[in-house]
XYZ file of N, CA and C in Angstrom:
744
model
N 74.291 112.057 93.502
C 75.239 111.042 93.254
C 75.116 109.847 94.207
N 75.693 109.368 93.664
C 75.576 107.536 94.463
C 76.358 107.757 95.952
N 75.094 107.031 97.139
C 75.539 106.746 97.943
C 75.823 105.122 97.879
N 77.096 104.948 98.101
C 76.741 103.377 97.737
C 76.830 102.007 98.963
N 75.952 100.939 98.254
C 75.730 99.998 99.154
C 74.370 100.366 100.525
N 73.587 101.062 99.821
C 73.161 101.505 101.011
C 72.164 100.198 101.673
N 72.064 100.256 102.658
C 71.876 98.880 103.585
C 70.592 99.738 104.394
N 69.103 98.913 104.567
C 68.719 99.827 105.394
C 68.751 99.078 107.236
N 68.581 99.429 108.497
C 67.937 98.178 109.606
C 66.891 97.769 109.494
N 66.849 95.761 109.177
C 65.523 95.060 109.754
C 65.222 95.446 108.728
N 65.932 94.373 107.663
C 65.387 94.231 105.759
C 64.486 92.600 106.117
N 63.261 93.280 105.537
C 62.490 91.668 105.859
C 62.943 90.542 105.082
N 63.401 89.424 105.818
C 63.144 88.496 105.058
C 62.705 87.762 104.771
N 62.558 87.194 102.873
C 62.139 86.083 102.060
C 61.896 84.776 102.548
N 60.707 83.962 102.295
C 61.193 82.969 102.004
C 62.249 82.104 100.983
N 62.818 81.355 100.865
C 64.092 80.891 100.128
C 64.037 78.945 100.513
N 64.265 78.347 99.796
C 64.675 77.313 100.671
C 66.630 77.424 100.226
N 67.229 76.141 100.984
C 67.972 75.993 101.857
C 69.375 75.323 100.174
N 70.127 76.449 100.088
C 71.631 75.855 99.098
C 71.581 74.540 99.353
N 72.108 73.384 98.020
C 72.754 72.336 98.588
C 73.872 72.730 99.761
N 73.728 71.272 99.872
C 75.268 71.264 101.091
C 76.634 70.553 99.944
N 77.322 71.917 100.842
C 79.112 71.379 99.903
C 78.687 72.481 99.001
N 77.846 73.453 98.308
C 77.988 74.638 97.527
C 77.712 75.592 98.143
N 80.157 76.685 97.710
C 80.163 77.509 98.274
C 78.757 78.706 98.109
N 78.439 79.461 98.294
C 77.315 80.058 98.070
C 78.502 82.072 97.528
N 77.346 81.662 96.422
C 78.248 83.105 95.711
C 78.538 84.422 96.263
N 78.838 85.266 96.315
C 79.611 86.443 96.511
C 79.124 87.396 96.955
N 78.546 87.713 97.919
C 77.664 88.867 98.635
C 77.525 90.549 97.325
N 77.049 91.054 97.380
C 76.748 91.924 97.048
C 78.527 93.079 96.978
N 78.615 93.595 98.447
C 79.766 94.516 98.800
C 80.262 93.645 98.320
N 81.158 92.187 98.476
C 82.603 92.043 98.095
C 82.355 92.034 96.390
N 81.954 92.091 94.775
C 81.035 92.061 93.675
C 81.299 93.421 94.092
N 80.725 94.694 94.276
C 81.263 96.204 93.885
C 82.882 96.648 94.735
N 83.065 95.504 95.552
C 85.201 95.897 96.071
C 85.834 95.474 95.247
N 85.532 94.026 94.341
C 86.746 93.118 93.764
C 85.894 94.826 92.225
N 85.364 95.200 91.943
C 84.901 95.905 90.802
C 86.117 97.215 91.025
N 85.768 98.011 92.522
C 86.470 98.809 92.161
C 87.753 99.101 93.294
N 88.015 97.895 93.352
C 89.006 97.785 94.209
C 90.073 98.677 94.519
N 90.693 99.656 93.046
C 92.310 99.608 92.786
C 91.489 100.975 92.551
N 90.895 101.413 92.550
C 89.745 103.381 92.357
C 90.540 104.359 93.174
N 90.427 105.136 92.873
C 90.784 106.350 93.748
C 90.100 106.709 94.616
N 90.077 107.206 95.565
C 89.030 107.338 96.801
C 88.227 109.135 96.403
N 87.644 109.174 96.738
C 86.818 110.675 96.306
C 87.281 112.082 96.724
N 87.853 113.256 96.079
C 88.711 114.012 96.387
C 87.746 114.445 96.982
N 88.926 116.113 97.874
C 87.937 116.941 98.534
C 87.372 117.800 98.159
N 86.634 118.289 98.652
C 85.044 119.197 98.107
C 86.251 121.005 98.119
N 85.925 122.038 98.032
C 86.199 122.833 99.621
C 86.021 123.475 100.846
N 86.661 124.440 101.416
C 87.426 123.759 102.407
C 85.651 124.834 103.358
N 86.023 123.758 104.859
C 84.717 123.868 105.314
C 85.012 125.222 105.547
N 82.993 125.574 105.749
C 83.239 126.980 106.995
C 83.108 126.616 108.209
N 83.950 127.702 108.422
C 84.191 127.780 110.511
C 82.693 127.779 111.214
N 81.605 127.918 110.624
C 80.423 127.540 111.427
C 79.941 126.034 111.315
N 80.290 125.312 110.524
C 79.931 124.121 109.658
C 81.671 123.497 111.522
N 82.311 123.633 111.163
C 83.015 122.634 111.913
C 82.816 123.002 113.889
N 82.761 125.085 113.961
C 82.437 124.569 115.193
C 81.604 124.082 115.665
N 80.270 123.646 114.326
C 79.149 122.968 114.970
C 78.899 121.437 114.884
N 80.224 121.343 114.454
C 80.913 119.721 113.820
C 81.555 119.444 115.687
N 82.388 120.226 115.973
C 83.210 120.325 116.665
C 82.367 120.124 118.722
N 81.363 120.815 118.281
C 80.000 120.924 119.483
C 79.769 119.761 119.393
N 79.331 118.596 118.508
C 78.160 117.615 119.006
C 79.078 116.616 119.492
N 80.628 116.246 118.856
C 81.488 116.070 118.970
C 82.103 115.596 120.022
N 81.730 117.016 121.793
C 81.841 117.220 123.127
C 80.706 116.288 123.986
N 79.230 116.822 122.887
C 78.463 115.600 123.710
C 78.455 114.312 122.923
N 78.842 113.819 121.427
C 78.852 112.883 121.263
C 77.692 111.653 121.752
N 76.331 112.656 121.818
C 75.417 111.883 122.250
C 75.417 110.173 121.959
N 75.314 108.841 123.133
C 74.610 107.836 123.070
C 73.584 107.044 122.518
N 72.384 108.211 122.093
C 71.122 107.908 120.933
C 70.984 108.484 120.521
N 70.612 107.947 118.941
C 70.423 109.001 117.809
C 69.935 109.895 117.762
N 69.797 110.372 116.928
C 68.672 111.124 117.138
C 66.968 111.213 116.496
N 66.951 109.932 115.999
C 65.787 108.979 115.289
C 66.188 107.589 116.561
N 64.549 107.454 116.033
C 64.064 107.055 116.421
C 64.067 105.142 115.197
N 64.454 106.052 114.328
C 64.664 104.765 113.099
C 66.088 105.172 112.466
N 66.745 104.028 112.806
C 68.441 103.904 112.702
C 68.287 104.112 110.402
N 68.549 105.053 109.623
C 69.456 105.172 108.853
C 70.280 104.650 108.066
N 70.849 104.205 107.494
C 72.281 103.876 107.386
C 72.752 103.478 106.347
N 73.828 104.393 106.063
C 75.117 104.150 104.265
C 76.040 104.117 104.189
N 76.086 102.850 103.463
C 77.296 102.224 103.491
C 77.820 103.466 101.842
N 78.968 104.420 102.600
C 78.982 105.606 101.591
C 80.778 105.003 101.055
N 79.948 104.126 99.676
C 82.157 104.162 98.482
C 82.788 104.897 98.692
N 83.943 104.585 98.770
C 85.120 105.109 99.028
C 85.436 105.954 97.008
N 84.389 105.297 96.276
C 84.819 105.388 94.698
C 83.703 106.366 94.357
N 82.931 106.431 94.991
C 81.960 107.838 94.201
C 82.595 108.580 94.065
N 81.560 110.321 93.262
C 82.704 110.904 92.547
C 82.739 111.998 94.084
N 82.180 112.491 94.768
C 82.083 112.819 96.212
C 81.166 113.206 97.300
N 81.091 113.650 98.392
C 79.897 114.194 99.459
C 79.276 115.779 98.935
N 79.275 115.968 97.007
C 78.111 116.768 97.230
C 77.026 115.189 97.265
N 75.683 116.864 97.889
C 74.720 116.095 97.772
C 73.843 115.057 98.931
N 74.545 114.489 99.819
C 74.386 113.135 100.441
C 73.674 114.285 101.720
N 72.646 113.649 101.978
C 71.548 113.690 102.566
C 71.963 113.696 104.396
N 72.784 114.023 105.332
C 72.627 114.072 106.040
C 71.792 114.417 107.444
N 71.194 115.167 106.518
C 69.745 116.013 107.696
C 68.726 113.981 108.214
N 68.588 112.895 106.943
C 68.186 111.815 106.637
C 68.822 110.606 107.692
N 70.068 110.847 107.278
C 70.860 109.517 107.733
C 71.275 110.075 109.072
N 71.080 108.804 109.832
C 71.758 108.933 111.149
C 72.825 108.121 111.291
N 73.844 107.101 110.415
C 75.094 107.136 110.515
C 75.637 106.726 108.788
N 76.738 106.862 109.352
C 77.000 106.940 107.402
C 79.162 105.653 107.802
N 78.411 104.429 106.498
C 79.457 103.540 107.074
C 80.501 104.517 105.466
N 82.040 104.267 106.130
C 82.473 103.973 105.102
C 83.636 103.332 104.604
N 83.022 102.615 103.834
C 83.532 101.723 102.803
C 84.719 101.748 101.989
N 86.377 100.910 102.722
C 86.181 100.554 103.814
C 87.571 100.144 104.318
N 88.020 99.685 105.176
C 89.677 99.944 105.115
C 89.938 97.649 105.361
N 90.845 97.465 104.022
C 91.060 96.452 103.802
C 91.974 95.446 105.312
N 91.164 95.045 105.944
C 91.894 94.411 107.186
C 92.266 92.684 106.838
N 93.485 92.928 107.054
C 94.422 91.264 106.764
C 94.033 90.350 107.921
N 94.739 89.226 107.696
C 94.840 87.879 108.530
C 95.906 88.014 110.075
N 96.304 89.670 109.525
C 97.471 89.810 110.907
C 97.008 90.861 111.509
N 95.704 91.745 111.365
C 95.829 92.941 111.757
C 95.917 93.499 111.248
N 97.036 93.389 110.510
C 97.034 95.164 109.677
C 95.772 95.797 108.898
N 96.032 96.800 108.152
C 95.294 96.902 107.048
C 96.128 97.344 106.078
N 95.698 96.760 104.928
C 96.635 96.763 104.225
C 96.276 98.472 103.388
N 94.779 98.610 103.461
C 94.392 100.278 102.053
C 93.613 100.847 103.256
N 93.497 101.721 103.085
C 92.483 102.876 103.959
C 91.150 103.234 103.348
N 92.007 103.409 101.610
C 91.030 104.031 100.666
C 90.496 104.891 100.614
N 90.894 106.195 101.560
C 91.335 107.504 101.363
C 91.043 107.970 102.940
N 90.633 107.013 103.610
C 89.849 107.485 104.804
C 91.459 107.728 105.569
N 91.107 108.992 106.832
C 93.001 109.445 106.905
C 93.117 110.904 106.233
N 92.557 111.385 104.664
C 92.493 112.256 103.959
C 91.909 113.091 103.991
N 91.598 113.893 103.411
C 91.134 115.665 103.999
C 90.090 115.570 103.502
N 89.656 115.001 102.761
C 88.137 114.370 102.026
C 87.204 113.677 102.285
N 87.498 112.836 103.951
C 87.262 111.479 104.973
C 87.466 113.134 105.677
N 87.477 113.376 105.946
C 88.074 114.472 107.346
C 86.712 114.988 106.995
N 86.176 116.484 105.482
C 85.738 116.781 105.292
C 84.069 115.906 106.148
N 83.800 114.902 105.782
C 82.969 114.019 105.673
C 82.323 114.287 107.050
N 83.344 113.630 108.406
C 83.131 112.680 109.548
C 82.602 115.165 110.349
N 83.101 115.902 109.592
C 82.833 117.364 110.282
C 81.100 116.862 109.568
N 81.520 117.203 108.653
C 79.894 117.677 107.614
C 78.176 116.705 108.188
N 78.991 114.885 108.747
C 78.041 114.850 108.979
C 77.386 114.968 110.568
N 79.183 115.033 111.480
C 78.836 115.524 113.169
C 78.023 117.020 112.959
N 78.582 117.918 112.067
C 77.312 118.555 112.025
C 76.440 118.475 112.424
N 75.151 118.309 111.858
C 74.249 117.176 111.315
C 73.683 116.321 112.036
N 73.824 115.947 112.851
C 73.824 114.970 114.036
C 73.812 113.732 113.511
N 75.051 113.186 112.645
C 75.100 111.565 111.563
C 75.979 111.142 112.603
N 75.943 110.306 112.689
C 77.751 108.838 112.821
C 78.483 109.698 111.572
N 79.570 108.697 111.867
C 80.534 107.900 110.487
C 81.281 107.103 111.257
N 81.088 105.816 110.612
C 82.500 104.479 111.127
C 82.786 104.517 110.235
N 83.729 103.636 110.105
C 85.534 102.773 108.786
C 84.545 101.762 109.217
N 84.253 101.590 108.050
C 84.275 99.629 107.523
C 85.583 99.029 107.705
N 84.994 98.288 108.432
C 86.756 96.722 108.352
C 86.260 95.567 106.907
N 86.876 95.430 106.399
C 86.315 94.341 105.161
C 86.981 93.209 104.983
N 86.398 92.271 105.150
C 87.425 90.778 105.014
C 86.203 89.476 104.684
N 87.178 89.162 103.496
C 85.722 88.705 102.233
C 86.837 87.020 102.097
N 87.468 86.401 102.462
C 88.546 85.241 102.781
C 87.875 84.903 103.767
N 87.584 83.677 103.468
C 88.014 82.767 105.164
C 88.830 82.073 106.139
N 89.883 82.048 104.813
C 91.165 81.720 105.424
C 91.725 82.360 105.695
N 91.047 83.838 105.690
C 92.619 85.347 106.372
C 90.967 85.842 107.468
N 89.615 85.195 107.514
C 88.967 85.279 108.707
C 89.864 84.065 109.814
N 90.130 82.949 109.008
C 90.458 82.246 110.733
C 91.332 83.133 111.275
N 92.889 82.815 110.114
C 93.818 83.601 111.109
C 94.060 84.591 112.366
N 92.949 85.431 111.470
C 92.147 87.386 112.272
C 92.216 86.640 113.221
N 90.977 86.385 113.318
C 90.301 85.882 114.155
C 90.618 84.826 115.251
N 90.964 83.974 115.323
C 91.227 82.972 115.969
C 92.779 83.111 116.279
N 93.306 83.932 116.836
C 94.620 84.270 117.520
C 94.239 85.330 118.005
N 94.573 85.323 119.230
C 94.372 86.182 119.950
C 95.470 87.413 119.412
N 96.700 87.218 119.472
C 97.235 88.845 118.909
C 96.780 88.913 117.836
N 96.297 88.189 116.607
C 96.133 89.215 115.859
C 94.212 89.680 115.844
N 93.761 89.403 116.747
C 92.863 90.546 117.177
C 93.012 91.946 118.103
N 93.713 91.826 118.780
C 94.034 92.874 119.451
C 95.124 94.645 118.781
N 96.247 93.148 117.714
C 96.694 93.854 117.282
C 95.246 94.680 115.707
N 94.757 93.965 115.554
C 93.242 94.822 114.420
C 92.341 95.494 115.538
N 92.626 95.486 116.623
C 91.558 96.173 117.486
C 92.330 97.666 117.089
N 93.523 97.185 117.661
C 94.744 98.532 117.865
C 94.999 99.960 116.796
N 94.439 99.107 115.991
C 94.777 99.608 114.145
C 93.053 100.286 113.835
N 92.369 99.914 113.768
C 91.076 100.434 113.611
C 90.465 101.625 114.763
N 90.995 100.949 116.148
C 90.543 102.163 117.557
C 91.772 103.376 116.358
N 92.473 103.465 116.430
C 93.517 104.732 116.296
C 93.109 105.039 115.042
N 92.433 104.142 114.295
C 92.063 105.564 112.755
C 90.519 106.363 113.244
N 89.595 105.204 113.657
C 88.410 105.892 115.184
C 89.167 107.147 115.078
N 90.205 107.074 116.215
C 91.011 108.223 116.369
C 90.726 108.898 116.285
N 91.915 108.709 115.101
C 92.676 110.338 114.138
C 91.379 111.061 113.461
N 90.645 110.598 112.997
C 88.867 111.250 112.562
C 88.167 112.003 113.418
N 88.909 111.763 114.882
C 87.511 111.834 115.623
C 85.817 111.451 115.619
N 86.322 109.577 114.925
C 84.830 109.000 113.969
C 83.886 108.594 115.518
N 83.411 108.036 115.050
C 81.999 107.160 116.201
C 82.421 105.740 115.692
N 82.730 105.334 115.161
C 83.124 103.697 115.575
C 83.499 103.329 114.079
N 82.860 101.675 114.120
C 83.669 100.856 113.146
C 82.342 99.839 112.785
N 82.376 99.343 111.700
C 81.035 98.046 111.279
C 82.468 97.610 110.819
N 81.823 95.405 110.635
C 82.672 95.009 110.555
C 81.843 94.377 109.802
N 82.435 94.035 108.316
C 81.857 93.234 107.039
C 82.547 92.342 106.789
N 82.685 91.615 107.144
C 83.496 89.666 107.710
C 82.249 89.367 106.576
N 82.730 88.160 105.423
C 81.594 87.475 104.325
C 82.781 86.460 104.221
N 81.611 85.393 104.288
C 82.330 84.082 103.887
C 83.378 83.635 105.026
N 82.510 83.089 106.141
C 83.114 83.309 107.552
C 83.275 81.515 108.200
N 83.762 80.647 108.125
C 83.775 79.604 108.678
C 83.231 78.916 109.496
N 82.430 77.494 109.727
C 81.493 78.197 111.473
C 82.450 77.180 112.527
N 83.716 77.114 111.989
C 84.702 76.994 113.662
C 84.888 78.533 114.090
N 85.040 79.125 113.306
C 85.739 80.135 113.805
C 83.855 81.451 114.247
N 83.047 80.532 114.465
C 81.542 81.285 115.256
C 82.002 82.432 117.020
N 82.570 81.423 117.500
C 83.027 81.847 118.834
C 84.240 83.204 118.955
N 85.063 82.679 118.111
C 86.252 83.908 117.706
C 85.554 84.862 116.836
N 84.866 85.337 116.196
C 83.928 86.464 116.072
C 83.634 87.217 117.186
N 82.394 86.034 117.867
C 81.787 87.023 119.281
C 83.093 87.616 120.062
N 84.307 86.746 120.363
C 85.721 87.275 121.180
C 86.186 88.312 120.189
N 86.397 88.851 119.853
C 86.424 89.546 118.917
C 85.651 91.068 118.446
N 84.556 90.333 118.657
C 83.101 91.264 119.278
C 83.666 92.348 120.785
N 83.713 91.178 121.221
C 83.630 91.532 123.149
C 84.949 92.684 123.274
N 86.349 92.429 122.806
C 87.700 93.144 123.156
C 86.884 94.322 122.767
N 86.509 94.125 121.121
C 86.580 95.470 120.418
C 85.509 95.583 121.306
N 84.370 95.801 121.605
C 84.054 96.678 122.614
C 84.494 97.621 123.952
N 85.520 96.358 124.315
C 86.048 96.675 125.554
C 87.034 97.704 125.508
N 87.699 97.419 124.126
C 88.613 98.645 124.057
C 88.423 99.967 123.724
N 87.004 99.692 122.559
C 86.771 101.111 122.269
C 85.637 102.150 123.356
N 85.481 101.307 124.632
C 84.693 101.289 125.607
C 85.613 103.014 126.445
N 87.033 102.375 126.731
C 87.362 102.650 127.220
C 88.049 104.008 126.879
N 88.452 104.276 125.174
C 89.171 105.026 124.314
C 87.884 106.327 124.037
N 86.637 105.701 124.721
C 85.838 106.889 123.600
C 84.546 106.908 123.848
N 84.164 108.033 124.270
C 82.560 108.105 124.266
C 81.769 107.631 123.583
N 81.116 106.836 123.701
C 79.733 106.232 122.972
C 79.972 105.314 121.757
N 81.130 104.850 122.435
C 81.396 104.503 120.513
C 80.170 102.964 119.882
N 80.006 103.356 118.238
C 79.762 102.463 117.612
C 79.415 101.093 116.903
N 79.291 100.470 117.637
C 80.262 99.371 116.442
C 79.380 98.095 115.775
N 79.055 97.687 115.234
C 77.906 97.460 113.826
C 78.463 96.005 113.242
N 78.158 95.401 113.016
C 78.335 94.099 112.133
C 76.686 93.655 110.977
N 78.350 93.023 109.845
C 76.698 92.672 108.799
C 77.020 91.663 108.560
N 75.222 90.561 108.774
C 75.533 88.795 109.028
C 74.536 88.906 108.245
N 74.007 88.031 107.301
C 73.644 87.247 106.939
C 72.436 86.673 107.016
N 71.300 87.455 106.596
C 69.996 86.888 106.195
C 69.561 85.794 106.983
N 70.434 84.693 106.641
C 70.349 83.292 106.569
C 71.386 82.732 106.814
N 72.033 81.791 108.063
C 73.474 81.802 108.381
C 73.162 79.826 107.805
N 73.614 80.352 107.164
C 72.875 78.339 106.712
C 74.175 77.756 107.426
N 75.247 78.074 107.582
C 76.468 77.270 108.289
C 76.623 77.361 110.033
N 75.791 78.339 110.559
C 75.664 78.352 112.058
C 76.646 79.460 112.299
N 77.584 80.391 110.854
C 78.869 80.952 111.756
C 78.502 82.110 112.972
N 76.989 82.392 113.637
C 77.662 83.345 113.645
C 76.075 83.602 115.139
N 77.000 83.812 116.096
C 76.104 83.453 116.924
C 75.530 84.930 117.576
N 74.363 85.730 116.621
C 72.963 86.437 116.522
C 73.425 87.096 118.009
N 72.833 86.568 119.207
C 72.974 86.550 120.686
C 74.025 86.896 121.124
N 75.230 86.846 121.763
C 76.519 87.526 121.887
C 76.684 88.390 120.910
N 76.440 88.180 119.742
C 77.238 89.464 118.817
C 75.948 91.038 118.919
N 74.576 90.721 119.580
C 73.480 91.270 119.398
C 74.716 92.222 120.847
N 74.553 91.455 121.485
C 75.115 91.992 123.167
C 76.083 92.453 123.182
N 77.314 92.736 122.518
C 78.317 93.347 122.191
C 78.877 93.669 120.864
N 77.358 94.670 120.732
C 77.727 95.859 119.208
C 76.454 96.476 119.872
N 76.403 97.614 119.047
C 75.176 98.202 118.718
C 74.731 97.634 117.869
N 74.422 97.174 116.735
C 73.215 96.188 116.446
C 73.858 95.591 115.591
N 73.766 94.570 114.225
C 73.568 94.295 113.483
C 72.543 94.956 111.965
N 73.908 94.348 110.643
C 73.338 94.309 109.653
C 73.045 93.121 109.108
N 70.980 92.684 108.858
C 70.702 91.148 108.585
C 70.828 91.937 106.401
N 71.877 91.686 106.072
C 71.862 91.502 104.131
C 70.935 90.698 103.633
N 69.996 91.236 103.403
C 69.054 90.467 103.020
C 68.523 91.455 101.456
N 69.354 91.922 100.899
C 69.339 92.355 99.944
C 69.197 91.305 98.845
N 68.852 90.934 96.876
C 69.370 90.029 96.359
C 68.792 89.039 96.999
N 67.338 88.480 97.679
C 67.737 86.952 98.446
C 66.883 85.555 97.301
N 68.730 85.348 96.665
C 68.282 84.451 96.165
C 69.076 83.851 96.055
N 69.209 81.750 95.496
C 70.184 81.475 94.858
C 70.293 81.136 93.494
N 71.026 80.606 92.840
C 71.166 80.290 91.472
C 69.924 78.685 90.939
N 70.361 78.072 92.675
C 69.561 76.806 92.536
C 67.819 76.362 93.351
N 67.782 78.559 94.063
C 66.424 78.794 94.516
C 65.527 78.876 93.792
N 64.208 79.368 94.701
C 62.538 79.552 93.542
C 63.197 80.573 93.916
């Protein structure tokens, strides 16, 4: 089966010339896939899980270790439009990011794409039974939406509350932010959002995992990598397809 949008932490960077000033970068691979499959149905549930698997998962959730079982993070984005869960290698993955919940400018979630259904409940149990985390991906690819969301303390609080509710509902492990196309003026707003989310999640659950996707090169200076690192469990450097139409 297909584990959609597979990303491994720590992708090496390749050299490239900066794009010309005033030219908007093309949409990333996550956004292109989201556009192509936005109206697809989420994958179906499989056969009911046996009691031994469920008991093992619940036992892991009682301790929920602060560190991964491996020194090497292997984190896959699982797209909701895949055929099903058969064949997922929970034994080699350390984290699965469920793609995705569509976060709106007011902090509401317009679509969960199957998160909360029986299939996603099975995913969480199967992963936890083998010591693998599951996080919900929150997506938004519109710079105007992101500005309204991130610049408003009220909207940020609404978003954090909604995401926390969804994570706790499935006894999952945290959130991965996939915000792309963000404007430079929202640099500090994104840091505030991550800091506020970190505080809220740490107060509500043990050992939450908060990660976010960042560009391999931040042409506009929209990402404060240092502060985002301190306010999260890790950053994804999106280095795949590292080229642009006018580059070398």
